[in-house]
PDB file of C-alpha atoms and ligand atoms in Angstrom:
ATOM      1  CA  MET A   1     -58.159  30.108  73.845  1.00 60.00           C
ATOM      2  CA  GLU A   2     -61.539  28.950  72.905  1.00 70.00           C
ATOM      3  CA  LEU A   3     -61.695  28.100  69.410  1.00 80.00           C
ATOM      4  CA  ILE A   4     -65.118  28.376  67.509  1.00 91.00           C
ATOM      5  CA  THR A   5     -66.049  27.523  64.515  1.00 96.00           C
ATOM      6  CA  PRO A   6     -67.499  29.980  61.512  1.00 97.00           C
ATOM      7  CA  LEU A   7     -71.414  28.546  62.130  1.00 97.00           C
ATOM      8  CA  GLN A   8     -70.832  29.682  65.853  1.00 97.00           C
ATOM      9  CA  GLU A   9     -69.123  33.513  64.982  1.00 97.00           C
ATOM     10  CA  ILE A  10     -71.647  34.264  62.578  1.00 97.00           C
ATOM     11  CA  THR A  11     -74.554  32.843  65.148  1.00 97.00           C
ATOM     12  CA  ARG A  12     -73.199  35.375  67.972  1.00 97.00           C
ATOM     13  CA  LEU A  13     -73.089  38.281  65.311  1.00 97.00           C
ATOM     14  CA  SER A  14     -77.029  37.209  64.735  1.00 97.00           C
ATOM     15  CA  HIS A  15     -77.861  37.251  68.435  1.00 96.00           C
ATOM     16  CA  LEU A  16     -75.127  40.656  68.908  1.00 97.00           C
ATOM     17  CA  TYR A  17     -77.283  42.438  65.737  1.00 97.00           C
ATOM     18  CA  TYR A  18     -80.248  41.674  66.884  1.00 96.00           C
ATOM     19  CA  SER A  19     -79.597  43.336  70.668  1.00 95.00           C
ATOM     20  CA  ARG A  20     -78.626  46.587  68.726  1.00 96.00           C
ATOM     21  CA  GLN A  21     -81.679  45.912  66.853  1.00 95.00           C
ATOM     22  CA  TRP A  22     -80.358  45.663  63.440  1.00 96.00           C
ATOM     23  CA  MET A  23     -81.971  42.537  62.889  1.00 94.00           C
ATOM     24  CA  PHE A  24     -85.691  42.434  64.542  1.00 87.00           C
ATOM     25  CA  ALA A  25     -87.959  40.031  64.121  1.00 82.00           C
ATOM     26  CA  THR A  26     -86.398  37.555  61.059  1.00 82.00           C
ATOM     27  CA  ALA A  27     -84.717  40.285  59.052  1.00 89.00           C
ATOM     28  CA  GLY A  28     -81.088  40.566  57.799  1.00 94.00           C
ATOM     29  CA  ASN A  29     -79.245  37.098  56.236  1.00 95.00           C
ATOM     30  CA  LEU A  30     -75.661  36.315  57.420  1.00 97.00           C
ATOM     31  CA  SER A  31     -73.500  33.987  55.755  1.00 98.00           C
ATOM     32  CA  THR A  32     -69.855  32.945  55.241  1.00 98.00           C
ATOM     33  CA  ARG A  33     -68.710  31.289  52.595  1.00 98.00           C
ATOM     34  CA  ASP A  34     -67.436  27.158  53.126  1.00 97.00           C
ATOM     35  CA  GLU A  35     -64.085  26.960  54.637  1.00 94.00           C
ATOM     36  CA  VAL A  36     -63.065  23.521  52.682  1.00 96.00           C
ATOM     37  CA  ILE A  37     -65.322  23.980  49.636  1.00 97.00           C
ATOM     38  CA  PRO A  38     -64.842  27.547  48.553  1.00 97.00           C
ATOM     39  CA  THR A  39     -67.900  27.211  46.081  1.00 98.00           C
ATOM     40  CA  GLN A  40     -70.476  26.461  48.266  1.00 98.00           C
ATOM     41  CA  PHE A  41     -71.326  28.897  51.080  1.00 98.00           C
ATOM     42  CA  TRP A  42     -73.555  28.848  54.287  1.00 97.00           C
ATOM     43  CA  ILE A  43     -76.422  31.211  55.018  1.00 97.00           C
ATOM     44  CA  THR A  44     -79.249  31.604  57.501  1.00 96.00           C
ATOM     45  CA  ALA A  45     -81.978  29.446  56.564  1.00 95.00           C
ATOM     46  CA  SER A  46     -85.710  31.661  56.414  1.00 93.00           C
ATOM     47  CA  GLY A  47     -87.966  32.882  58.787  1.00 91.00           C
ATOM     48  CA  LYS A  48     -85.413  31.909  61.387  1.00 91.00           C
ATOM     49  CA  HIS A  49     -85.297  34.770  65.183  1.00 92.00           C
ATOM     50  CA  LYS A  50     -82.190  36.529  64.514  1.00 93.00           C
ATOM     51  CA  GLY A  51     -82.274  36.973  68.811  1.00 94.00           C
ATOM     52  CA  GLU A  52     -82.717  32.961  68.935  1.00 94.00           C
ATOM     53  CA  LEU A  53     -80.461  32.053  66.093  1.00 95.00           C
ATOM     54  CA  GLN A  54     -78.795  28.296  66.439  1.00 95.00           C
ATOM     55  CA  GLU A  55     -75.423  27.241  64.736  1.00 95.00           C
ATOM     56  CA  THR A  56     -77.706  24.780  63.073  1.00 95.00           C
ATOM     57  CA  ASP A  57     -79.973  26.939  61.454  1.00 95.00           C
ATOM     58  CA  PHE A  58     -78.118  27.156  58.137  1.00 96.00           C
ATOM     59  CA  VAL A  59     -78.593  25.872  54.854  1.00 97.00           C
ATOM     60  CA  CYS A  60     -75.588  25.207  52.059  1.00 97.00           C
ATOM     61  CA  VAL A  61     -75.739  26.723  48.649  1.00 97.00           C
ATOM     62  CA  ALA A  62     -74.088  26.768  46.039  1.00 97.00           C
ATOM     63  CA  VAL A  63     -71.946  29.519  44.815  1.00 98.00           C
ATOM     64  CA  SER A  64     -72.693  29.356  40.612  1.00 97.00           C
ATOM     65  CA  ASP A  65     -76.661  28.657  40.663  1.00 94.00           C
ATOM     66  CA  GLY A  66     -77.477  29.509  44.138  1.00 94.00           C
ATOM     67  CA  SER A  67     -79.016  25.998  44.420  1.00 94.00           C
ATOM     68  CA  LEU A  68     -79.506  24.087  47.389  1.00 95.00           C
ATOM     69  CA  VAL A  69     -76.495  21.889  48.504  1.00 96.00           C
ATOM     70  CA  LYS A  70     -77.209  20.714  52.140  1.00 94.00           C
ATOM     71  CA  ALA A  71     -79.827  21.487  54.736  1.00 92.00           C
ATOM     72  CA  ALA A  72     -81.353  19.952  57.321  1.00 90.00           C
ATOM     73  CA  GLU A  73     -84.975  19.040  57.426  1.00 90.00           C
ATOM     74  CA  GLY A  74     -87.651  22.024  57.088  1.00 91.00           C
ATOM     75  CA  LEU A  75     -84.938  24.314  56.452  1.00 94.00           C
ATOM     76  CA  LYS A  76     -85.469  26.810  53.834  1.00 92.00           C
ATOM     77  CA  PRO A  77     -82.962  29.042  52.228  1.00 92.00           C
ATOM     78  CA  SER A  78     -82.567  32.730  53.394  1.00 88.00           C
ATOM     79  CA  ALA A  79     -84.935  34.550  50.618  1.00 85.00           C
ATOM     80  CA  GLU A  80     -82.048  37.189  50.005  1.00 94.00           C
ATOM     81  CA  THR A  81     -79.747  34.317  49.175  1.00 96.00           C
ATOM     82  CA  SER A  82     -79.525  35.280  45.599  1.00 97.00           C
ATOM     83  CA  ILE A  83     -78.008  38.348  46.307  1.00 98.00           C
ATOM     84  CA  HIS A  84     -75.550  36.948  48.443  1.00 98.00           C
ATOM     85  CA  GLN A  85     -74.964  34.164  45.771  1.00 98.00           C
ATOM     86  CA  VAL A  86     -73.819  37.300  42.995  1.00 98.00           C
ATOM     87  CA  LEU A  87     -71.521  38.545  45.474  1.00 98.00           C
ATOM     88  CA  TYR A  88     -69.409  35.543  46.038  1.00 98.00           C
ATOM     89  CA  SER A  89     -69.191  34.525  42.481  1.00 98.00           C
ATOM     90  CA  GLN A  90     -68.712  38.219  41.702  1.00 97.00           C
ATOM     91  CA  MET A  91     -66.037  38.186  43.821  1.00 98.00           C
ATOM     92  CA  PRO A  92     -63.786  35.548  44.845  1.00 97.00           C
ATOM     93  CA  ASP A  93     -62.284  36.601  47.675  1.00 97.00           C
ATOM     94  CA  VAL A  94     -64.622  37.847  49.622  1.00 98.00           C
ATOM     95  CA  GLY A  95     -65.157  34.954  52.363  1.00 98.00           C
ATOM     96  CA  SER A  96     -68.276  36.683  54.614  1.00 98.00           C
ATOM     97  CA  CYS A  97     -71.651  38.767  53.587  1.00 98.00           C
ATOM     98  CA  LEU A  98     -73.771  40.336  56.070  1.00 98.00           C
ATOM     99  CA  HIS A  99     -77.207  42.144  55.067  1.00 98.00           C
ATOM    100  CA  VAL A 100     -79.119  43.765  57.971  1.00 97.00           C
ATOM    101  CA  HIS A 101     -82.344  46.095  58.302  1.00 96.00           C
ATOM    102  CA  THR A 102     -81.290  48.666  60.444  1.00 96.00           C
ATOM    103  CA  ILE A 103     -83.593  52.101  61.720  1.00 95.00           C
ATOM    104  CA  ASP A 104     -80.821  54.580  60.289  1.00 96.00           C
ATOM    105  CA  SER A 105     -80.475  52.840  56.484  1.00 97.00           C
ATOM    106  CA  ASN A 106     -84.225  53.244  56.357  1.00 96.00           C
ATOM    107  CA  LEU A 107     -84.634  56.974  57.004  1.00 96.00           C
ATOM    108  CA  LEU A 108     -81.964  57.408  53.596  1.00 97.00           C
ATOM    109  CA  GLU A 109     -84.219  58.384  50.874  1.00 96.00           C
ATOM    110  CA  PHE A 110     -82.779  59.037  47.238  1.00 96.00           C
ATOM    111  CA  GLY A 111     -85.295  58.313  45.245  1.00 97.00           C
ATOM    112  CA  VAL A 112     -83.570  55.558  43.066  1.00 97.00           C
ATOM    113  CA  GLY A 113     -86.390  54.774  40.517  1.00 97.00           C
ATOM    114  CA  LYS A 114     -87.750  50.945  39.677  1.00 96.00           C
ATOM    115  CA  GLU A 115     -86.371  51.016  35.818  1.00 96.00           C
ATOM    116  CA  GLU A 116     -83.086  52.590  36.646  1.00 96.00           C
ATOM    117  CA  GLY A 117     -82.719  50.475  39.152  1.00 96.00           C
ATOM    118  CA  PHE A 118     -79.107  51.770  40.654  1.00 98.00           C
ATOM    119  CA  ARG A 119     -77.715  54.803  41.072  1.00 97.00           C
ATOM    120  CA  GLU A 120     -74.342  55.942  42.630  1.00 97.00           C
ATOM    121  CA  ILE A 121     -74.641  58.267  45.874  1.00 97.00           C
ATOM    122  CA  SER A 122     -71.627  60.359  47.166  1.00 96.00           C
ATOM    123  CA  LEU A 123     -70.286  59.338  50.668  1.00 96.00           C
ATOM    124  CA  PRO A 124     -69.547  62.289  53.262  1.00 94.00           C
ATOM    125  CA  PRO A 125     -65.350  61.538  53.893  1.00 93.00           C
ATOM    126  CA  ILE A 126     -65.543  60.980  57.237  1.00 93.00           C
ATOM    127  CA  GLU A 127     -63.041  59.696  59.987  1.00 93.00           C
ATOM    128  CA  ILE A 128     -64.597  56.147  59.433  1.00 95.00           C
ATOM    129  CA  ILE A 129     -63.901  55.987  55.710  1.00 94.00           C
ATOM    130  CA  LYS A 130     -60.505  54.203  56.719  1.00 94.00           C
ATOM    131  CA  ALA A 131     -61.970  51.148  58.012  1.00 95.00           C
ATOM    132  CA  PHE A 132     -62.835  50.078  54.807  1.00 94.00           C
ATOM    133  CA  GLY A 133     -59.001  50.847  54.045  1.00 93.00           C
ATOM    134  CA  ILE A 134     -59.062  54.575  52.020  1.00 92.00           C
ATOM    135  CA  TRP A 135     -56.876  56.610  53.878  1.00 91.00           C
ATOM    136  CA  ASP A 136     -57.130  59.512  51.507  1.00 87.00           C
ATOM    137  CA  GLU A 137     -57.653  62.700  53.119  1.00 83.00           C
ATOM    138  CA  LYS A 138     -60.834  63.813  51.471  1.00 85.00           C
ATOM    139  CA  PRO A 139     -61.761  61.096  49.372  1.00 86.00           C
ATOM    140  CA  ASN A 140     -64.484  61.230  46.277  1.00 90.00           C
ATOM    141  CA  LEU A 141     -66.490  57.971  47.123  1.00 95.00           C
ATOM    142  CA  THR A 142     -69.910  56.392  46.220  1.00 97.00           C
ATOM    143  CA  MET A 143     -72.075  53.804  47.111  1.00 98.00           C
ATOM    144  CA  PRO A 144     -74.119  52.142  45.184  1.00 98.00           C
ATOM    145  CA  VAL A 145     -77.583  52.005  45.909  1.00 98.00           C
ATOM    146  CA  PHE A 146     -80.266  49.572  44.801  1.00 98.00           C
ATOM    147  CA  TYR A 147     -84.248  49.808  43.836  1.00 98.00           C
ATOM    148  CA  ASN A 148     -85.885  47.306  46.612  1.00 98.00           C
ATOM    149  CA  HIS A 149     -88.041  45.296  44.034  1.00 97.00           C
ATOM    150  CA  THR A 150     -90.444  43.153  45.942  1.00 96.00           C
ATOM    151  CA  HIS A 151     -88.733  40.216  43.399  1.00 96.00           C
ATOM    152  CA  VAL A 152     -85.877  39.828  45.167  1.00 96.00           C
ATOM    153  CA  PRO A 153     -83.451  38.053  42.656  1.00 96.00           C
ATOM    154  CA  THR A 154     -84.623  41.207  40.627  1.00 97.00           C
ATOM    155  CA  ILE A 155     -82.083  42.829  42.917  1.00 97.00           C
ATOM    156  CA  ALA A 156     -79.161  40.247  42.387  1.00 97.00           C
ATOM    157  CA  ASN A 157     -79.822  40.533  38.885  1.00 97.00           C
ATOM    158  CA  GLU A 158     -79.529  44.392  38.988  1.00 98.00           C
ATOM    159  CA  ILE A 159     -76.396  43.943  41.583  1.00 98.00           C
ATOM    160  CA  LYS A 160     -74.581  41.097  38.624  1.00 97.00           C
ATOM    161  CA  ARG A 161     -75.495  44.344  36.190  1.00 97.00           C
ATOM    162  CA  TYR A 162     -74.047  46.988  38.144  1.00 98.00           C
ATOM    163  CA  PHE A 163     -70.759  44.408  38.827  1.00 97.00           C
ATOM    164  CA  THR A 164     -69.941  44.004  35.191  1.00 96.00           C
ATOM    165  CA  GLU A 165     -70.606  47.931  34.467  1.00 96.00           C
ATOM    166  CA  ASN A 166     -68.777  49.563  37.297  1.00 95.00           C
ATOM    167  CA  GLY A 167     -66.297  47.141  38.278  1.00 96.00           C
ATOM    168  CA  ILE A 168     -66.631  46.044  42.284  1.00 96.00           C
ATOM    169  CA  PRO A 169     -67.352  49.001  44.076  1.00 96.00           C
ATOM    170  CA  LYS A 170     -64.397  51.119  45.583  1.00 94.00           C
ATOM    171  CA  VAL A 171     -66.218  50.331  48.784  1.00 97.00           C
ATOM    172  CA  PRO A 172     -67.426  47.292  50.514  1.00 98.00           C
ATOM    173  CA  PHE A 173     -70.652  47.439  50.807  1.00 98.00           C
ATOM    174  CA  LEU A 174     -73.776  48.167  49.002  1.00 98.00           C
ATOM    175  CA  LEU A 175     -77.574  49.686  50.014  1.00 98.00           C
ATOM    176  CA  ILE A 176     -80.679  48.804  49.281  1.00 98.00           C
ATOM    177  CA  GLU A 177     -83.077  51.689  49.393  1.00 98.00           C
ATOM    178  CA  GLY A 178     -85.318  51.483  52.230  1.00 97.00           C
ATOM    179  CA  HIS A 179     -84.204  47.862  52.998  1.00 97.00           C
ATOM    180  CA  GLY A 180     -81.278  48.279  54.196  1.00 97.00           C
ATOM    181  CA  PRO A 181     -77.187  47.276  53.831  1.00 98.00           C
ATOM    182  CA  THR A 182     -75.265  44.497  52.688  1.00 98.00           C
ATOM    183  CA  VAL A 183     -71.448  44.230  53.417  1.00 98.00           C
ATOM    184  CA  TRP A 184     -68.756  42.104  52.735  1.00 98.00           C
ATOM    185  CA  GLY A 185     -65.048  40.662  53.673  1.00 98.00           C
ATOM    186  CA  LYS A 186     -62.450  38.570  53.157  1.00 98.00           C
ATOM    187  CA  THR A 187     -63.254  37.543  56.012  1.00 98.00           C
ATOM    188  CA  ILE A 188     -66.732  37.262  59.124  1.00 98.00           C
ATOM    189  CA  LYS A 189     -64.243  39.310  61.273  1.00 97.00           C
ATOM    190  CA  GLU A 190     -63.294  41.859  58.125  1.00 98.00           C
ATOM    191  CA  ALA A 191     -67.112  41.890  57.699  1.00 98.00           C
ATOM    192  CA  ASN A 192     -68.783  42.961  60.622  1.00 98.00           C
ATOM    193  CA  LYS A 193     -66.035  46.099  60.861  1.00 98.00           C
ATOM    194  CA  HIS A 194     -67.095  46.946  58.133  1.00 98.00           C
ATOM    195  CA  LEU A 195     -70.713  46.589  58.776  1.00 98.00           C
ATOM    196  CA  GLU A 196     -69.793  48.393  62.078  1.00 98.00           C
ATOM    197  CA  ALA A 197     -68.264  51.028  60.030  1.00 98.00           C
ATOM    198  CA  VAL A 198     -71.334  51.117  57.457  1.00 98.00           C
ATOM    199  CA  HIS A 199     -73.889  51.770  60.328  1.00 98.00           C
ATOM    200  CA  PHE A 200     -71.490  54.709  61.415  1.00 98.00           C
ATOM    201  CA  LEU A 201     -71.841  56.894  58.246  1.00 97.00           C
ATOM    202  CA  LEU A 202     -75.422  55.904  57.439  1.00 98.00           C
ATOM    203  CA  GLN A 203     -76.076  56.904  60.628  1.00 97.00           C
ATOM    204  CA  VAL A 204     -74.453  60.102  60.066  1.00 97.00           C
ATOM    205  CA  MET A 205     -76.217  60.496  56.618  1.00 97.00           C
ATOM    206  CA  ALA A 206     -79.242  59.855  57.951  1.00 97.00           C
ATOM    207  CA  ARG A 207     -79.359  62.608  61.032  1.00 96.00           C
ATOM    208  CA  ARG A 208     -77.532  65.432  58.316  1.00 91.00           C
ATOM    209  CA  LEU A 209     -81.014  64.712  56.590  1.00 79.00           C
TER     210      LEU A 209
HETATM  211 ZN1   ZN B 301     -83.440  41.955  53.590  1.00 86.35          ZN
END
Protein backbone atom coordinates (compact mmCIF):
# COMPACT_ATOMS: atom_id res chain seq x y z
CA MET A 1 0.00 0.00 0.00
CA GLU A 2 1.26 3.46 -0.91
CA LEU A 3 1.88 5.69 2.11
CA ILE A 4 1.15 9.36 1.67
CA THR A 5 1.60 12.31 4.01
CA PRO A 6 -1.36 14.45 5.20
CA LEU A 7 -0.22 17.31 2.94
CA GLN A 8 -0.09 14.96 -0.05
CA GLU A 9 -3.59 13.75 0.85
CA ILE A 10 -4.91 17.33 1.03
CA THR A 11 -3.16 18.22 -2.25
CA ARG A 12 -4.92 15.30 -3.95
CA LEU A 13 -8.25 16.55 -2.59
CA SER A 14 -7.50 20.04 -3.93
CA HIS A 15 -7.06 18.64 -7.45
CA LEU A 16 -10.19 16.51 -7.05
CA TYR A 17 -12.29 19.45 -5.83
CA TYR A 18 -10.96 21.62 -8.66
CA SER A 19 -12.06 19.00 -11.18
CA ARG A 20 -15.51 18.92 -9.51
CA GLN A 21 -15.77 22.72 -9.92
CA TRP A 22 -15.76 23.25 -6.15
CA MET A 23 -12.55 25.33 -6.09
CA PHE A 24 -12.27 27.46 -9.17
CA ALA A 25 -8.99 29.36 -9.60
CA THR A 26 -7.68 30.27 -6.12
CA ALA A 27 -11.04 29.82 -4.34
CA GLY A 28 -11.34 27.78 -1.14
CA ASN A 29 -8.83 26.63 1.46
CA LEU A 30 -7.94 23.27 2.98
CA SER A 31 -6.13 22.55 6.23
CA THR A 32 -4.94 19.75 8.51
CA ARG A 33 -3.79 19.78 12.12
CA ASP A 34 -0.10 18.95 12.59
CA GLU A 35 0.21 15.26 13.52
CA VAL A 36 3.12 15.82 15.92
CA ILE A 37 2.34 19.29 17.31
CA PRO A 38 -1.47 19.56 17.66
CA THR A 39 -1.26 23.24 18.59
CA GLN A 40 -0.37 23.99 14.94
CA PHE A 41 -2.11 23.42 11.63
CA TRP A 42 -1.14 23.51 7.96
CA ILE A 43 -3.27 25.51 5.52
CA THR A 44 -3.12 26.21 1.78
CA ALA A 45 -1.10 29.34 1.01
CA SER A 46 -2.88 32.39 -0.35
CA GLY A 47 -3.24 32.85 -4.12
CA LYS A 48 -2.43 29.27 -5.17
CA HIS A 49 -4.38 27.76 -8.07
CA LYS A 50 -6.23 24.78 -6.59
CA GLY A 51 -5.97 22.69 -9.76
CA GLU A 52 -2.18 23.03 -9.67
CA LEU A 53 -1.59 22.95 -5.89
CA GLN A 54 1.59 21.21 -4.69
CA GLU A 55 2.34 19.73 -1.29
CA THR A 56 4.85 22.55 -0.72
CA ASP A 57 2.08 25.19 -1.06
CA PHE A 58 1.11 25.11 2.63
CA VAL A 59 2.00 27.30 5.59
CA CYS A 60 2.00 26.37 9.29
CA VAL A 61 -0.09 28.47 11.69
CA ALA A 62 -0.66 28.47 15.49
CA VAL A 63 -4.08 27.23 16.68
CA SER A 64 -4.04 29.70 19.59
CA ASP A 65 -3.97 32.96 17.60
CA GLY A 66 -3.46 32.18 13.88
CA SER A 67 0.08 33.56 13.90
CA LEU A 68 2.51 32.23 11.30
CA VAL A 69 4.77 29.43 12.59
CA LYS A 70 6.46 28.28 9.38
CA ALA A 71 6.26 29.26 5.70
CA ALA A 72 8.50 28.93 2.68
CA GLU A 73 9.66 32.25 1.24
CA GLY A 74 6.91 34.15 -0.57
CA LEU A 75 4.06 32.08 0.89
CA LYS A 76 1.31 33.74 2.94
CA PRO A 77 -1.54 32.03 4.79
CA SER A 78 -4.93 31.89 3.07
CA ALA A 79 -7.09 34.98 3.60
CA GLU A 80 -9.58 32.77 5.45
CA THR A 81 -7.09 31.28 7.93
CA SER A 82 -8.87 32.95 10.87
CA ILE A 83 -11.95 30.77 10.26
CA HIS A 84 -9.88 27.56 10.40
CA GLN A 85 -8.10 28.88 13.52
CA VAL A 86 -11.42 29.36 15.35
CA LEU A 87 -12.63 25.87 14.36
CA TYR A 88 -9.41 24.13 15.53
CA SER A 89 -9.37 26.11 18.77
CA GLN A 90 -13.05 25.43 19.54
CA MET A 91 -12.88 21.70 18.69
CA PRO A 92 -9.67 20.02 19.96
CA ASP A 93 -10.60 16.67 18.35
CA VAL A 94 -10.89 18.14 14.84
CA GLY A 95 -8.01 17.12 12.56
CA SER A 96 -9.01 18.73 9.27
CA CYS A 97 -11.13 21.64 7.94
CA LEU A 98 -12.14 21.97 4.29
CA HIS A 99 -13.71 25.07 2.71
CA VAL A 100 -14.92 25.26 -0.89
CA HIS A 101 -17.03 27.56 -3.08
CA THR A 102 -19.62 25.35 -4.77
CA ILE A 103 -22.16 26.72 -7.25
CA ASP A 104 -25.14 25.15 -5.44
CA SER A 105 -24.18 26.60 -2.06
CA ASN A 106 -24.11 30.03 -3.73
CA LEU A 107 -27.62 29.58 -5.14
CA LEU A 108 -29.10 29.29 -1.63
CA GLU A 109 -30.32 32.59 -0.18
CA PHE A 110 -31.42 32.92 3.45
CA GLY A 111 -31.15 36.70 3.90
CA VAL A 112 -28.99 36.56 7.06
CA GLY A 113 -28.45 40.18 8.13
CA LYS A 114 -25.09 41.87 8.60
CA GLU A 115 -25.93 42.93 12.17
CA GLU A 116 -27.54 39.56 12.94
CA GLY A 117 -24.31 37.77 11.94
CA PHE A 118 -25.70 34.23 11.84
CA ARG A 119 -28.92 32.24 11.89
CA GLU A 120 -29.95 28.59 12.26
CA ILE A 121 -31.50 27.20 9.06
CA SER A 122 -33.54 23.96 8.97
CA LEU A 123 -32.19 21.00 7.04
CA PRO A 124 -34.35 18.51 5.13
CA PRO A 125 -34.37 15.10 6.93
CA ILE A 126 -32.92 13.18 3.99
CA GLU A 127 -30.88 9.96 3.94
CA ILE A 128 -27.50 11.71 3.40
CA ILE A 129 -27.71 13.11 6.97
CA LYS A 130 -26.50 9.65 8.13
CA ALA A 131 -23.07 10.55 6.73
CA PHE A 132 -22.81 12.93 9.72
CA GLY A 133 -23.39 10.02 12.14
CA ILE A 134 -27.03 11.07 12.79
CA TRP A 135 -29.35 8.08 12.61
CA ASP A 136 -32.75 9.51 13.69
CA GLU A 137 -35.47 8.68 11.18
CA LYS A 138 -36.75 12.26 11.02
CA PRO A 139 -33.98 14.41 12.52
CA ASN A 140 -34.96 17.98 13.30
CA LEU A 141 -31.62 19.50 12.32
CA THR A 142 -30.33 22.97 11.57
CA MET A 143 -27.10 24.36 10.17
CA PRO A 144 -25.51 27.65 11.19
CA VAL A 145 -25.45 30.15 8.30
CA PHE A 146 -23.21 33.22 8.58
CA TYR A 147 -23.24 36.65 6.94
CA ASN A 148 -20.39 37.01 4.42
CA HIS A 149 -18.50 39.98 5.90
CA THR A 150 -15.81 41.34 3.55
CA HIS A 151 -13.48 41.45 6.55
CA VAL A 152 -12.91 37.71 7.11
CA PRO A 153 -11.80 37.97 10.79
CA THR A 154 -15.29 39.40 11.48
CA ILE A 155 -16.79 36.13 10.15
CA ALA A 156 -14.32 34.21 12.34
CA ASN A 157 -15.44 36.26 15.38
CA GLU A 158 -19.10 35.53 14.58
CA ILE A 159 -18.30 31.80 14.36
CA LYS A 160 -16.60 32.02 17.76
CA ARG A 161 -19.67 33.85 19.15
CA TYR A 162 -21.92 31.13 17.69
CA PHE A 163 -19.90 28.36 19.39
CA THR A 164 -19.93 30.27 22.70
CA GLU A 165 -23.70 30.85 22.62
CA ASN A 166 -24.87 27.57 21.03
CA GLY A 167 -22.08 25.03 21.52
CA ILE A 168 -20.68 22.81 18.78
CA PRO A 169 -23.20 22.37 15.93
CA LYS A 170 -24.85 18.91 15.66
CA VAL A 171 -23.79 18.83 12.01
CA PRO A 172 -20.04 19.05 11.20
CA PHE A 173 -20.30 22.10 8.98
CA LEU A 174 -21.33 25.71 8.61
CA LEU A 175 -22.30 27.80 5.62
CA ILE A 176 -21.26 31.35 4.77
CA GLU A 177 -24.09 32.78 2.69
CA GLY A 178 -23.22 33.64 -0.91
CA HIS A 179 -19.77 32.15 -0.36
CA GLY A 180 -19.55 28.45 0.53
CA PRO A 181 -19.51 25.69 3.16
CA THR A 182 -16.75 24.81 5.64
CA VAL A 183 -16.70 21.28 7.03
CA TRP A 184 -14.57 19.53 9.64
CA GLY A 185 -13.70 16.01 10.73
CA LYS A 186 -11.39 14.05 13.04
CA THR A 187 -9.32 13.05 10.02
CA ILE A 188 -8.88 14.30 6.45
CA LYS A 189 -10.86 11.27 5.26
CA GLU A 190 -13.76 12.04 7.60
CA ALA A 191 -13.76 15.74 6.64
CA ASN A 192 -13.83 14.72 2.96
CA LYS A 193 -16.78 12.39 3.61
CA HIS A 194 -18.59 15.25 5.37
CA LEU A 195 -17.86 17.63 2.49
CA GLU A 196 -19.27 15.23 -0.09
CA ALA A 197 -22.41 14.80 2.03
CA VAL A 198 -22.74 18.57 2.56
CA HIS A 199 -22.43 19.13 -1.17
CA PHE A 200 -25.21 16.62 -1.83
CA LEU A 201 -27.42 18.17 0.88
CA LEU A 202 -26.95 21.76 -0.33
CA GLN A 203 -27.49 20.64 -3.92
CA VAL A 204 -30.86 19.12 -2.93
CA MET A 205 -31.80 22.33 -1.08
CA ALA A 206 -30.81 24.50 -4.06
CA ARG A 207 -32.88 22.38 -6.46
CA ARG A 208 -35.93 22.72 -4.22
CA LEU A 209 -35.87 26.52 -4.58
ZN1 LIG B 1 -13.95 31.21 0.79
